[in-house]
JSON list of C-alpha atoms in Angstrom, two decimals:
[
{"chain": "A", "resi": 245, "resn": "MET", "atom": "CA", "xyz": [-164.25, 96.37, -10.27]},
{"chain": "A", "resi": 246, "resn": "PRO", "atom": "CA", "xyz": [-166.90, 93.99, -11.65]},
{"chain": "A", "resi": 247, "resn": "ALA", "atom": "CA", "xyz": [-165.94, 90.76, -13.07]},
{"chain": "A", "resi": 248, "resn": "PHE", "atom": "CA", "xyz": [-166.28, 89.89, -16.84]},
{"chain": "A", "resi": 249, "resn": "PHE", "atom": "CA", "xyz": [-170.16, 89.36, -17.64]},
{"chain": "A", "resi": 250, "resn": "PRO", "atom": "CA", "xyz": [-171.21, 86.12, -16.06]},
{"chain": "A", "resi": 251, "resn": "ASP", "atom": "CA", "xyz": [-173.58, 85.26, -18.96]},
{"chain": "A", "resi": 252, "resn": "VAL", "atom": "CA", "xyz": [-171.58, 85.83, -21.54]},
{"chain": "A", "resi": 253, "resn": "LEU", "atom": "CA", "xyz": [-168.99, 83.37, -19.91]},
{"chain": "A", "resi": 254, "resn": "ASP", "atom": "CA", "xyz": [-171.39, 80.94, -19.07]},
{"chain": "A", "resi": 255, "resn": "ASP", "atom": "CA", "xyz": [-172.44, 80.83, -23.03]},
{"chain": "A", "resi": 256, "resn": "PHE", "atom": "CA", "xyz": [-168.82, 80.45, -23.81]},
{"chain": "A", "resi": 257, "resn": "LEU", "atom": "CA", "xyz": [-168.75, 76.42, -24.15]},
{"chain": "A", "resi": 258, "resn": "SER", "atom": "CA", "xyz": [-172.04, 76.58, -25.85]},
{"chain": "A", "resi": 259, "resn": "PRO", "atom": "CA", "xyz": [-172.44, 74.88, -29.31]},
{"chain": "A", "resi": 260, "resn": "VAL", "atom": "CA", "xyz": [-174.19, 77.75, -30.43]},
{"chain": "A", "resi": 261, "resn": "PHE", "atom": "CA", "xyz": [-171.18, 80.08, -29.74]},
{"chain": "A", "resi": 262, "resn": "LEU", "atom": "CA", "xyz": [-168.51, 77.60, -30.96]},
{"chain": "A", "resi": 263, "resn": "GLU", "atom": "CA", "xyz": [-170.49, 77.24, -33.94]},
{"chain": "A", "resi": 264, "resn": "ARG", "atom": "CA", "xyz": [-170.09, 80.90, -34.51]},
{"chain": "A", "resi": 265, "resn": "VAL", "atom": "CA", "xyz": [-166.56, 80.94, -34.17]},
{"chain": "A", "resi": 266, "resn": "CYS", "atom": "CA", "xyz": [-166.23, 78.15, -36.64]},
{"chain": "A", "resi": 267, "resn": "GLN", "atom": "CA", "xyz": [-168.34, 79.81, -39.31]},
{"chain": "A", "resi": 268, "resn": "LYS", "atom": "CA", "xyz": [-166.87, 83.59, -38.92]},
{"chain": "A", "resi": 269, "resn": "TYR", "atom": "CA", "xyz": [-163.47, 82.67, -38.89]},
{"chain": "A", "resi": 270, "resn": "HIS", "atom": "CA", "xyz": [-163.23, 79.83, -41.77]},
{"chain": "A", "resi": 271, "resn": "PHE", "atom": "CA", "xyz": [-162.49, 76.81, -39.41]},
{"chain": "A", "resi": 272, "resn": "THR", "atom": "CA", "xyz": [-164.12, 73.53, -40.75]},
{"chain": "A", "resi": 273, "resn": "LYS", "atom": "CA", "xyz": [-166.72, 71.37, -38.89]},
{"chain": "A", "resi": 274, "resn": "ASP", "atom": "CA", "xyz": [-163.82, 68.60, -38.54]},
{"chain": "A", "resi": 275, "resn": "GLN", "atom": "CA", "xyz": [-162.25, 71.30, -36.19]},
{"chain": "A", "resi": 276, "resn": "MET", "atom": "CA", "xyz": [-164.95, 71.61, -33.75]},
{"chain": "A", "resi": 277, "resn": "LEU", "atom": "CA", "xyz": [-163.28, 69.33, -31.23]},
{"chain": "A", "resi": 278, "resn": "GLN", "atom": "CA", "xyz": [-160.26, 71.50, -31.31]},
{"chain": "A", "resi": 279, "resn": "ILE", "atom": "CA", "xyz": [-162.36, 74.57, -30.96]},
{"chain": "A", "resi": 280, "resn": "SER", "atom": "CA", "xyz": [-164.11, 73.31, -27.90]},
{"chain": "A", "resi": 281, "resn": "ALA", "atom": "CA", "xyz": [-161.05, 71.99, -25.96]},
{"chain": "A", "resi": 282, "resn": "MET", "atom": "CA", "xyz": [-159.46, 75.38, -26.83]},
{"chain": "A", "resi": 283, "resn": "ALA", "atom": "CA", "xyz": [-162.38, 77.06, -25.09]},
{"chain": "A", "resi": 284, "resn": "GLN", "atom": "CA", "xyz": [-162.52, 74.71, -22.31]},
{"chain": "A", "resi": 285, "resn": "ASN", "atom": "CA", "xyz": [-158.60, 75.49, -21.72]},
{"chain": "A", "resi": 286, "resn": "MET", "atom": "CA", "xyz": [-159.08, 79.38, -21.99]},
{"chain": "A", "resi": 287, "resn": "LEU", "atom": "CA", "xyz": [-162.05, 79.64, -19.71]},
{"chain": "A", "resi": 288, "resn": "PRO", "atom": "CA", "xyz": [-160.53, 79.17, -16.09]},
{"chain": "A", "resi": 289, "resn": "TYR", "atom": "CA", "xyz": [-157.91, 81.88, -17.10]},
{"chain": "A", "resi": 290, "resn": "ILE", "atom": "CA", "xyz": [-160.43, 84.19, -18.35]},
{"chain": "A", "resi": 291, "resn": "ARG", "atom": "CA", "xyz": [-162.87, 83.87, -15.32]},
{"chain": "A", "resi": 292, "resn": "GLU", "atom": "CA", "xyz": [-159.99, 84.49, -12.76]},
{"chain": "A", "resi": 293, "resn": "ASP", "atom": "CA", "xyz": [-158.71, 87.72, -14.91]},
{"chain": "A", "resi": 294, "resn": "ALA", "atom": "CA", "xyz": [-161.53, 89.02, -17.11]},
{"chain": "A", "resi": 295, "resn": "PHE", "atom": "CA", "xyz": [-163.36, 92.38, -15.88]},
{"chain": "A", "resi": 296, "resn": "TRP", "atom": "CA", "xyz": [-164.95, 95.41, -16.94]},
{"chain": "A", "resi": 297, "resn": "GLU", "atom": "CA", "xyz": [-164.98, 98.93, -15.45]},
{"chain": "A", "resi": 298, "resn": "SER", "atom": "CA", "xyz": [-166.68, 102.22, -16.43]},
{"chain": "A", "resi": 299, "resn": "GLY", "atom": "CA", "xyz": [-166.99, 105.95, -15.15]},
{"chain": "A", "resi": 300, "resn": "GLY", "atom": "CA", "xyz": [-168.60, 108.91, -16.29]},
{"chain": "A", "resi": 301, "resn": "LEU", "atom": "CA", "xyz": [-166.62, 111.62, -17.82]},
{"chain": "A", "resi": 302, "resn": "GLU", "atom": "CA", "xyz": [-165.85, 114.63, -15.50]},
{"chain": "A", "resi": 303, "resn": "GLU", "atom": "CA", "xyz": [-166.48, 118.06, -16.89]},
{"chain": "A", "resi": 304, "resn": "ASN", "atom": "CA", "xyz": [-162.70, 118.78, -17.17]},
{"chain": "A", "resi": 305, "resn": "ASP", "atom": "CA", "xyz": [-162.37, 115.61, -19.12]},
{"chain": "A", "resi": 306, "resn": "ARG", "atom": "CA", "xyz": [-165.25, 116.43, -21.42]},
{"chain": "A", "resi": 307, "resn": "ILE", "atom": "CA", "xyz": [-164.88, 115.87, -25.14]},
{"chain": "A", "resi": 308, "resn": "PRO", "atom": "CA", "xyz": [-165.24, 119.03, -27.19]},
{"chain": "A", "resi": 309, "resn": "MET", "atom": "CA", "xyz": [-167.24, 117.43, -29.96]},
{"chain": "A", "resi": 310, "resn": "ILE", "atom": "CA", "xyz": [-169.75, 116.08, -27.75]},
{"chain": "A", "resi": 311, "resn": "PRO", "atom": "CA", "xyz": [-171.91, 118.82, -25.78]},
{"chain": "A", "resi": 312, "resn": "ASP", "atom": "CA", "xyz": [-172.31, 118.84, -22.05]},
{"chain": "A", "resi": 313, "resn": "ARG", "atom": "CA", "xyz": [-175.96, 117.73, -22.10]},
{"chain": "A", "resi": 314, "resn": "VAL", "atom": "CA", "xyz": [-174.95, 114.61, -23.77]},
{"chain": "A", "resi": 315, "resn": "ILE", "atom": "CA", "xyz": [-174.30, 111.64, -21.04]},
{"chain": "A", "resi": 316, "resn": "CYS", "atom": "CA", "xyz": [-171.15, 109.61, -21.74]},
{"chain": "A", "resi": 317, "resn": "GLU", "atom": "CA", "xyz": [-169.38, 106.59, -20.30]},
{"chain": "A", "resi": 318, "resn": "SER", "atom": "CA", "xyz": [-165.62, 105.64, -20.54]},
{"chain": "A", "resi": 319, "resn": "VAL", "atom": "CA", "xyz": [-165.56, 101.96, -20.56]},
{"chain": "A", "resi": 320, "resn": "VAL", "atom": "CA", "xyz": [-162.60, 99.29, -20.21]},
{"chain": "A", "resi": 321, "resn": "ILE", "atom": "CA", "xyz": [-163.33, 95.43, -20.96]},
{"chain": "A", "resi": 322, "resn": "SER", "atom": "CA", "xyz": [-160.35, 93.11, -20.79]},
{"chain": "A", "resi": 323, "resn": "LEU", "atom": "CA", "xyz": [-159.96, 89.32, -20.81]},
{"chain": "A", "resi": 324, "resn": "GLY", "atom": "CA", "xyz": [-156.93, 89.74, -18.32]},
{"chain": "A", "resi": 325, "resn": "ASN", "atom": "CA", "xyz": [-153.23, 88.77, -18.29]},
{"chain": "A", "resi": 326, "resn": "GLY", "atom": "CA", "xyz": [-153.79, 85.18, -17.76]},
{"chain": "A", "resi": 327, "resn": "LEU", "atom": "CA", "xyz": [-154.87, 84.75, -21.23]},
{"chain": "A", "resi": 328, "resn": "ASP", "atom": "CA", "xyz": [-152.07, 86.79, -22.66]},
{"chain": "A", "resi": 329, "resn": "ALA", "atom": "CA", "xyz": [-149.85, 84.21, -20.71]},
{"chain": "A", "resi": 330, "resn": "LEU", "atom": "CA", "xyz": [-151.45, 81.23, -22.44]},
{"chain": "A", "resi": 331, "resn": "LEU", "atom": "CA", "xyz": [-151.08, 82.54, -26.04]},
{"chain": "A", "resi": 332, "resn": "GLU", "atom": "CA", "xyz": [-147.27, 83.76, -25.20]},
{"chain": "A", "resi": 333, "resn": "ASP", "atom": "CA", "xyz": [-146.85, 80.10, -24.25]},
{"chain": "A", "resi": 334, "resn": "TYR", "atom": "CA", "xyz": [-148.43, 78.79, -27.54]},
{"chain": "A", "resi": 335, "resn": "ASN", "atom": "CA", "xyz": [-146.66, 81.45, -29.52]},
{"chain": "A", "resi": 336, "resn": "ASN", "atom": "CA", "xyz": [-142.82, 80.51, -27.85]},
{"chain": "A", "resi": 337, "resn": "LYS", "atom": "CA", "xyz": [-143.81, 76.87, -28.79]},
{"chain": "A", "resi": 338, "resn": "GLU", "atom": "CA", "xyz": [-144.54, 77.98, -32.44]},
{"chain": "A", "resi": 339, "resn": "MET", "atom": "CA", "xyz": [-148.27, 76.36, -32.07]},
{"chain": "A", "resi": 340, "resn": "LEU", "atom": "CA", "xyz": [-149.31, 79.10, -34.49]},
{"chain": "A", "resi": 341, "resn": "PHE", "atom": "CA", "xyz": [-152.69, 77.50, -35.10]},
{"chain": "A", "resi": 342, "resn": "GLU", "atom": "CA", "xyz": [-153.41, 77.34, -31.45]},
{"chain": "A", "resi": 343, "resn": "VAL", "atom": "CA", "xyz": [-152.69, 80.75, -31.18]},
{"chain": "A", "resi": 344, "resn": "TYR", "atom": "CA", "xyz": [-154.98, 81.66, -34.07]},
{"chain": "A", "resi": 345, "resn": "LEU", "atom": "CA", "xyz": [-157.71, 79.74, -32.66]},
{"chain": "A", "resi": 346, "resn": "ALA", "atom": "CA", "xyz": [-157.53, 81.42, -29.37]},
{"chain": "A", "resi": 347, "resn": "ASP", "atom": "CA", "xyz": [-157.29, 84.81, -30.73]},
{"chain": "A", "resi": 348, "resn": "ALA", "atom": "CA", "xyz": [-160.66, 84.19, -32.77]},
{"chain": "A", "resi": 349, "resn": "LEU", "atom": "CA", "xyz": [-162.37, 82.93, -29.52]},
{"chain": "A", "resi": 350, "resn": "ALA", "atom": "CA", "xyz": [-161.39, 85.67, -27.52]},
{"chain": "A", "resi": 351, "resn": "ALA", "atom": "CA", "xyz": [-162.21, 88.23, -30.07]},
{"chain": "A", "resi": 352, "resn": "GLU", "atom": "CA", "xyz": [-165.98, 86.65, -30.45]},
{"chain": "A", "resi": 353, "resn": "LEU", "atom": "CA", "xyz": [-166.17, 87.02, -26.62]},
{"chain": "A", "resi": 354, "resn": "LEU", "atom": "CA", "xyz": [-165.30, 90.56, -26.56]},
{"chain": "A", "resi": 355, "resn": "LEU", "atom": "CA", "xyz": [-167.80, 91.27, -28.88]},
{"chain": "A", "resi": 356, "resn": "ARG", "atom": "CA", "xyz": [-170.22, 89.58, -27.03]},
{"chain": "A", "resi": 357, "resn": "GLY", "atom": "CA", "xyz": [-168.97, 91.83, -24.07]},
{"chain": "A", "resi": 358, "resn": "TYR", "atom": "CA", "xyz": [-170.58, 94.88, -26.01]},
{"chain": "A", "resi": 359, "resn": "ASP", "atom": "CA", "xyz": [-174.00, 93.44, -26.10]},
{"chain": "A", "resi": 360, "resn": "ALA", "atom": "CA", "xyz": [-173.50, 92.49, -22.28]},
{"chain": "A", "resi": 361, "resn": "TYR", "atom": "CA", "xyz": [-172.80, 96.29, -21.39]},
{"chain": "A", "resi": 362, "resn": "GLN", "atom": "CA", "xyz": [-175.48, 97.49, -23.38]},
{"chain": "A", "resi": 363, "resn": "ARG", "atom": "CA", "xyz": [-178.16, 95.23, -20.96]},
{"chain": "A", "resi": 364, "resn": "HIS", "atom": "CA", "xyz": [-176.28, 96.25, -18.05]},
{"chain": "A", "resi": 365, "resn": "ILE", "atom": "CA", "xyz": [-176.77, 99.83, -19.08]},
{"chain": "A", "resi": 366, "resn": "ARG", "atom": "CA", "xyz": [-180.54, 99.48, -19.93]},
{"chain": "A", "resi": 367, "resn": "LYS", "atom": "CA", "xyz": [-181.22, 97.74, -16.70]},
{"chain": "A", "resi": 368, "resn": "THR", "atom": "CA", "xyz": [-179.20, 99.51, -14.25]},
{"chain": "A", "resi": 369, "resn": "LYS", "atom": "CA", "xyz": [-179.61, 103.06, -15.61]},
{"chain": "A", "resi": 370, "resn": "GLY", "atom": "CA", "xyz": [-182.69, 103.12, -17.77]},
{"chain": "A", "resi": 371, "resn": "ARG", "atom": "CA", "xyz": [-180.42, 104.25, -20.69]},
{"chain": "A", "resi": 372, "resn": "TYR", "atom": "CA", "xyz": [-179.67, 103.19, -24.27]},
{"chain": "A", "resi": 373, "resn": "VAL", "atom": "CA", "xyz": [-176.03, 103.22, -26.06]},
{"chain": "A", "resi": 374, "resn": "LYS", "atom": "CA", "xyz": [-176.44, 105.69, -29.02]},
{"chain": "A", "resi": 375, "resn": "ALA", "atom": "CA", "xyz": [-172.91, 105.14, -30.59]},
{"chain": "A", "resi": 376, "resn": "TYR", "atom": "CA", "xyz": [-169.66, 103.82, -29.60]},
{"chain": "A", "resi": 377, "resn": "HIS", "atom": "CA", "xyz": [-166.57, 105.89, -29.87]},
{"chain": "A", "resi": 378, "resn": "PHE", "atom": "CA", "xyz": [-163.41, 104.41, -30.01]},
{"chain": "A", "resi": 379, "resn": "PRO", "atom": "CA", "xyz": [-159.90, 106.47, -29.39]},
{"chain": "A", "resi": 380, "resn": "GLY", "atom": "CA", "xyz": [-158.23, 106.93, -32.83]},
{"chain": "A", "resi": 381, "resn": "SER", "atom": "CA", "xyz": [-161.22, 105.88, -35.05]},
{"chain": "A", "resi": 382, "resn": "GLU", "atom": "CA", "xyz": [-162.58, 109.32, -35.50]},
{"chain": "A", "resi": 383, "resn": "ALA", "atom": "CA", "xyz": [-160.78, 112.64, -35.35]},
{"chain": "A", "resi": 384, "resn": "GLN", "atom": "CA", "xyz": [-162.72, 113.90, -32.45]},
{"chain": "A", "resi": 385, "resn": "PHE", "atom": "CA", "xyz": [-161.54, 110.89, -30.55]},
{"chain": "A", "resi": 386, "resn": "PRO", "atom": "CA", "xyz": [-157.63, 111.01, -30.94]},
{"chain": "A", "resi": 387, "resn": "ILE", "atom": "CA", "xyz": [-155.55, 107.99, -29.99]},
{"chain": "A", "resi": 388, "resn": "GLU", "atom": "CA", "xyz": [-153.88, 110.36, -27.85]},
{"chain": "A", "resi": 389, "resn": "MET", "atom": "CA", "xyz": [-156.66, 110.22, -25.35]},
{"chain": "A", "resi": 390, "resn": "LEU", "atom": "CA", "xyz": [-156.06, 106.59, -24.52]},
{"chain": "A", "resi": 391, "resn": "PRO", "atom": "CA", "xyz": [-153.54, 106.85, -21.80]},
{"chain": "A", "resi": 392, "resn": "ASP", "atom": "CA", "xyz": [-155.80, 109.22, -19.69]},
{"chain": "A", "resi": 393, "resn": "LEU", "atom": "CA", "xyz": [-158.77, 107.54, -20.34]},
{"chain": "A", "resi": 394, "resn": "LEU", "atom": "CA", "xyz": [-157.39, 104.12, -18.81]},
{"chain": "A", "resi": 395, "resn": "LYS", "atom": "CA", "xyz": [-155.57, 106.20, -15.99]},
{"chain": "A", "resi": 396, "resn": "ALA", "atom": "CA", "xyz": [-159.18, 106.96, -15.03]},
{"chain": "A", "resi": 397, "resn": "LEU", "atom": "CA", "xyz": [-160.71, 103.75, -15.45]},
{"chain": "A", "resi": 398, "resn": "THR", "atom": "CA", "xyz": [-158.25, 101.19, -14.11]},
{"chain": "A", "resi": 399, "resn": "GLN", "atom": "CA", "xyz": [-154.57, 100.43, -13.56]},
{"chain": "A", "resi": 400, "resn": "LYS", "atom": "CA", "xyz": [-154.93, 96.77, -14.50]},
{"chain": "A", "resi": 401, "resn": "VAL", "atom": "CA", "xyz": [-155.02, 97.93, -18.53]},
{"chain": "A", "resi": 402, "resn": "THR", "atom": "CA", "xyz": [-151.89, 99.98, -19.30]},
{"chain": "A", "resi": 403, "resn": "CYS", "atom": "CA", "xyz": [-150.87, 101.45, -22.82]},
{"chain": "A", "resi": 404, "resn": "ASN", "atom": "CA", "xyz": [-147.12, 101.70, -24.24]},
{"chain": "A", "resi": 405, "resn": "ALA", "atom": "CA", "xyz": [-145.87, 104.58, -26.39]},
{"chain": "A", "resi": 406, "resn": "SER", "atom": "CA", "xyz": [-147.39, 103.21, -29.53]},
{"chain": "A", "resi": 407, "resn": "TYR", "atom": "CA", "xyz": [-150.90, 102.89, -27.56]},
{"chain": "A", "resi": 408, "resn": "CYS", "atom": "CA", "xyz": [-150.69, 98.96, -27.56]},
{"chain": "A", "resi": 409, "resn": "MET", "atom": "CA", "xyz": [-152.68, 97.81, -24.79]},
{"chain": "A", "resi": 410, "resn": "GLN", "atom": "CA", "xyz": [-151.51, 95.05, -22.23]},
{"chain": "A", "resi": 411, "resn": "PRO", "atom": "CA", "xyz": [-153.31, 93.08, -21.42]},
{"chain": "A", "resi": 412, "resn": "HIS", "atom": "CA", "xyz": [-153.67, 92.51, -25.12]},
{"chain": "A", "resi": 413, "resn": "ASN", "atom": "CA", "xyz": [-157.46, 91.23, -25.53]},
{"chain": "A", "resi": 414, "resn": "SER", "atom": "CA", "xyz": [-158.66, 94.60, -23.91]},
{"chain": "A", "resi": 415, "resn": "VAL", "atom": "CA", "xyz": [-160.79, 97.57, -25.49]},
{"chain": "A", "resi": 416, "resn": "VAL", "atom": "CA", "xyz": [-161.59, 100.88, -24.38]},
{"chain": "A", "resi": 417, "resn": "PHE", "atom": "CA", "xyz": [-164.29, 103.03, -25.74]},
{"chain": "A", "resi": 418, "resn": "ILE", "atom": "CA", "xyz": [-166.58, 106.00, -24.96]},
{"chain": "A", "resi": 419, "resn": "ALA", "atom": "CA", "xyz": [-170.53, 105.11, -24.87]},
{"chain": "A", "resi": 420, "resn": "GLU", "atom": "CA", "xyz": [-172.77, 107.77, -25.61]},
{"chain": "A", "resi": 421, "resn": "LEU", "atom": "CA", "xyz": [-176.05, 106.98, -23.86]},
{"chain": "A", "resi": 422, "resn": "THR", "atom": "CA", "xyz": [-179.48, 108.22, -24.38]},
{"chain": "A", "resi": 423, "resn": "LYS", "atom": "CA", "xyz": [-182.96, 107.51, -22.54]},
{"chain": "A", "resi": 424, "resn": "ASP", "atom": "CA", "xyz": [-184.41, 107.24, -26.17]},
{"chain": "A", "resi": 425, "resn": "ALA", "atom": "CA", "xyz": [-184.83, 103.69, -27.09]},
{"chain": "A", "resi": 426, "resn": "GLY", "atom": "CA", "xyz": [-185.57, 104.86, -30.81]},
{"chain": "A", "resi": 427, "resn": "ASN", "atom": "CA", "xyz": [-182.04, 106.37, -30.83]},
{"chain": "A", "resi": 428, "resn": "ALA", "atom": "CA", "xyz": [-180.26, 103.07, -29.64]},
{"chain": "A", "resi": 429, "resn": "CYS", "atom": "CA", "xyz": [-177.59, 101.46, -32.20]},
{"chain": "A", "resi": 430, "resn": "ALA", "atom": "CA", "xyz": [-178.40, 98.09, -32.72]},
{"chain": "A", "resi": 431, "resn": "CYS", "atom": "CA", "xyz": [-175.08, 96.92, -32.51]},
{"chain": "A", "resi": 432, "resn": "ILE", "atom": "CA", "xyz": [-171.49, 97.67, -32.14]},
{"chain": "A", "resi": 433, "resn": "CYS", "atom": "CA", "xyz": [-170.88, 98.04, -35.97]},
{"chain": "A", "resi": 434, "resn": "HIS", "atom": "CA", "xyz": [-173.83, 100.83, -36.03]},
{"chain": "A", "resi": 435, "resn": "GLY", "atom": "CA", "xyz": [-172.08, 103.76, -37.95]},
{"chain": "A", "resi": 436, "resn": "CYS", "atom": "CA", "xyz": [-169.28, 102.12, -38.83]},
{"chain": "A", "resi": 437, "resn": "SER", "atom": "CA", "xyz": [-168.76, 102.59, -42.73]},
{"chain": "A", "resi": 438, "resn": "ARG", "atom": "CA", "xyz": [-166.47, 99.50, -43.08]},
{"chain": "A", "resi": 439, "resn": "THR", "atom": "CA", "xyz": [-169.61, 97.77, -44.51]},
{"chain": "A", "resi": 440, "resn": "ARG", "atom": "CA", "xyz": [-167.37, 94.98, -46.09]},
{"chain": "A", "resi": 441, "resn": "CYS", "atom": "CA", "xyz": [-165.64, 94.38, -42.70]},
{"chain": "A", "resi": 442, "resn": "PRO", "atom": "CA", "xyz": [-165.38, 90.39, -42.27]},
{"chain": "A", "resi": 443, "resn": "ASN", "atom": "CA", "xyz": [-166.18, 90.80, -38.40]},
{"chain": "A", "resi": 444, "resn": "ARG", "atom": "CA", "xyz": [-169.07, 93.27, -39.18]},
{"chain": "A", "resi": 445, "resn": "THR", "atom": "CA", "xyz": [-172.23, 91.68, -36.86]},
{"chain": "A", "resi": 446, "resn": "ALA", "atom": "CA", "xyz": [-174.69, 90.03, -39.09]},
{"chain": "A", "resi": 447, "resn": "ASN", "atom": "CA", "xyz": [-177.65, 92.48, -37.88]},
{"chain": "A", "resi": 448, "resn": "ASP", "atom": "CA", "xyz": [-175.77, 95.35, -39.22]},
{"chain": "A", "resi": 449, "resn": "ARG", "atom": "CA", "xyz": [-174.58, 94.45, -42.68]},
{"chain": "A", "resi": 450, "resn": "ARG", "atom": "CA", "xyz": [-175.71, 96.57, -45.71]}
]
């Protein structure tokens, strides 16, 4: 089970990353020291526990709306239980600003994980991500498929009866792959109809 993408973690404390979080999540320049301190506090937990895993979809697990000739992988990316414990501690102490700040940093880190996965696929398999499919986001990818996807990928991420994942800062998706660079999606937001989403990446705004 691979650790979380090292190049992404190495960038976590960089001014460029932290300034991006400051701007995107509407913090002020005066709060940059707090943002930096929080990132430094989070990083040891993430380095210890964060990971990702992928696996091909077996024939008996094929998704009806994806033809057999299309190659797909199921993927899980998680920042781990240590970060959940840290956030729970902040929450128990009613440190709500710290909870929001840590959530913002974690969300941006997970977003960087998608790009890192794309780079990994290009380097190791010579393929490109054509589309991301998330359980519950499309009719042909119902949320009910989530437990089986997790079971096939890892025992370190689970979901409850309401399909909430544990650890909380985890994502699961099906990556539709292609050998054609011209058909590669530009970013995680490619194909999403929520054009006014505040989390939409800058290179895919309409």
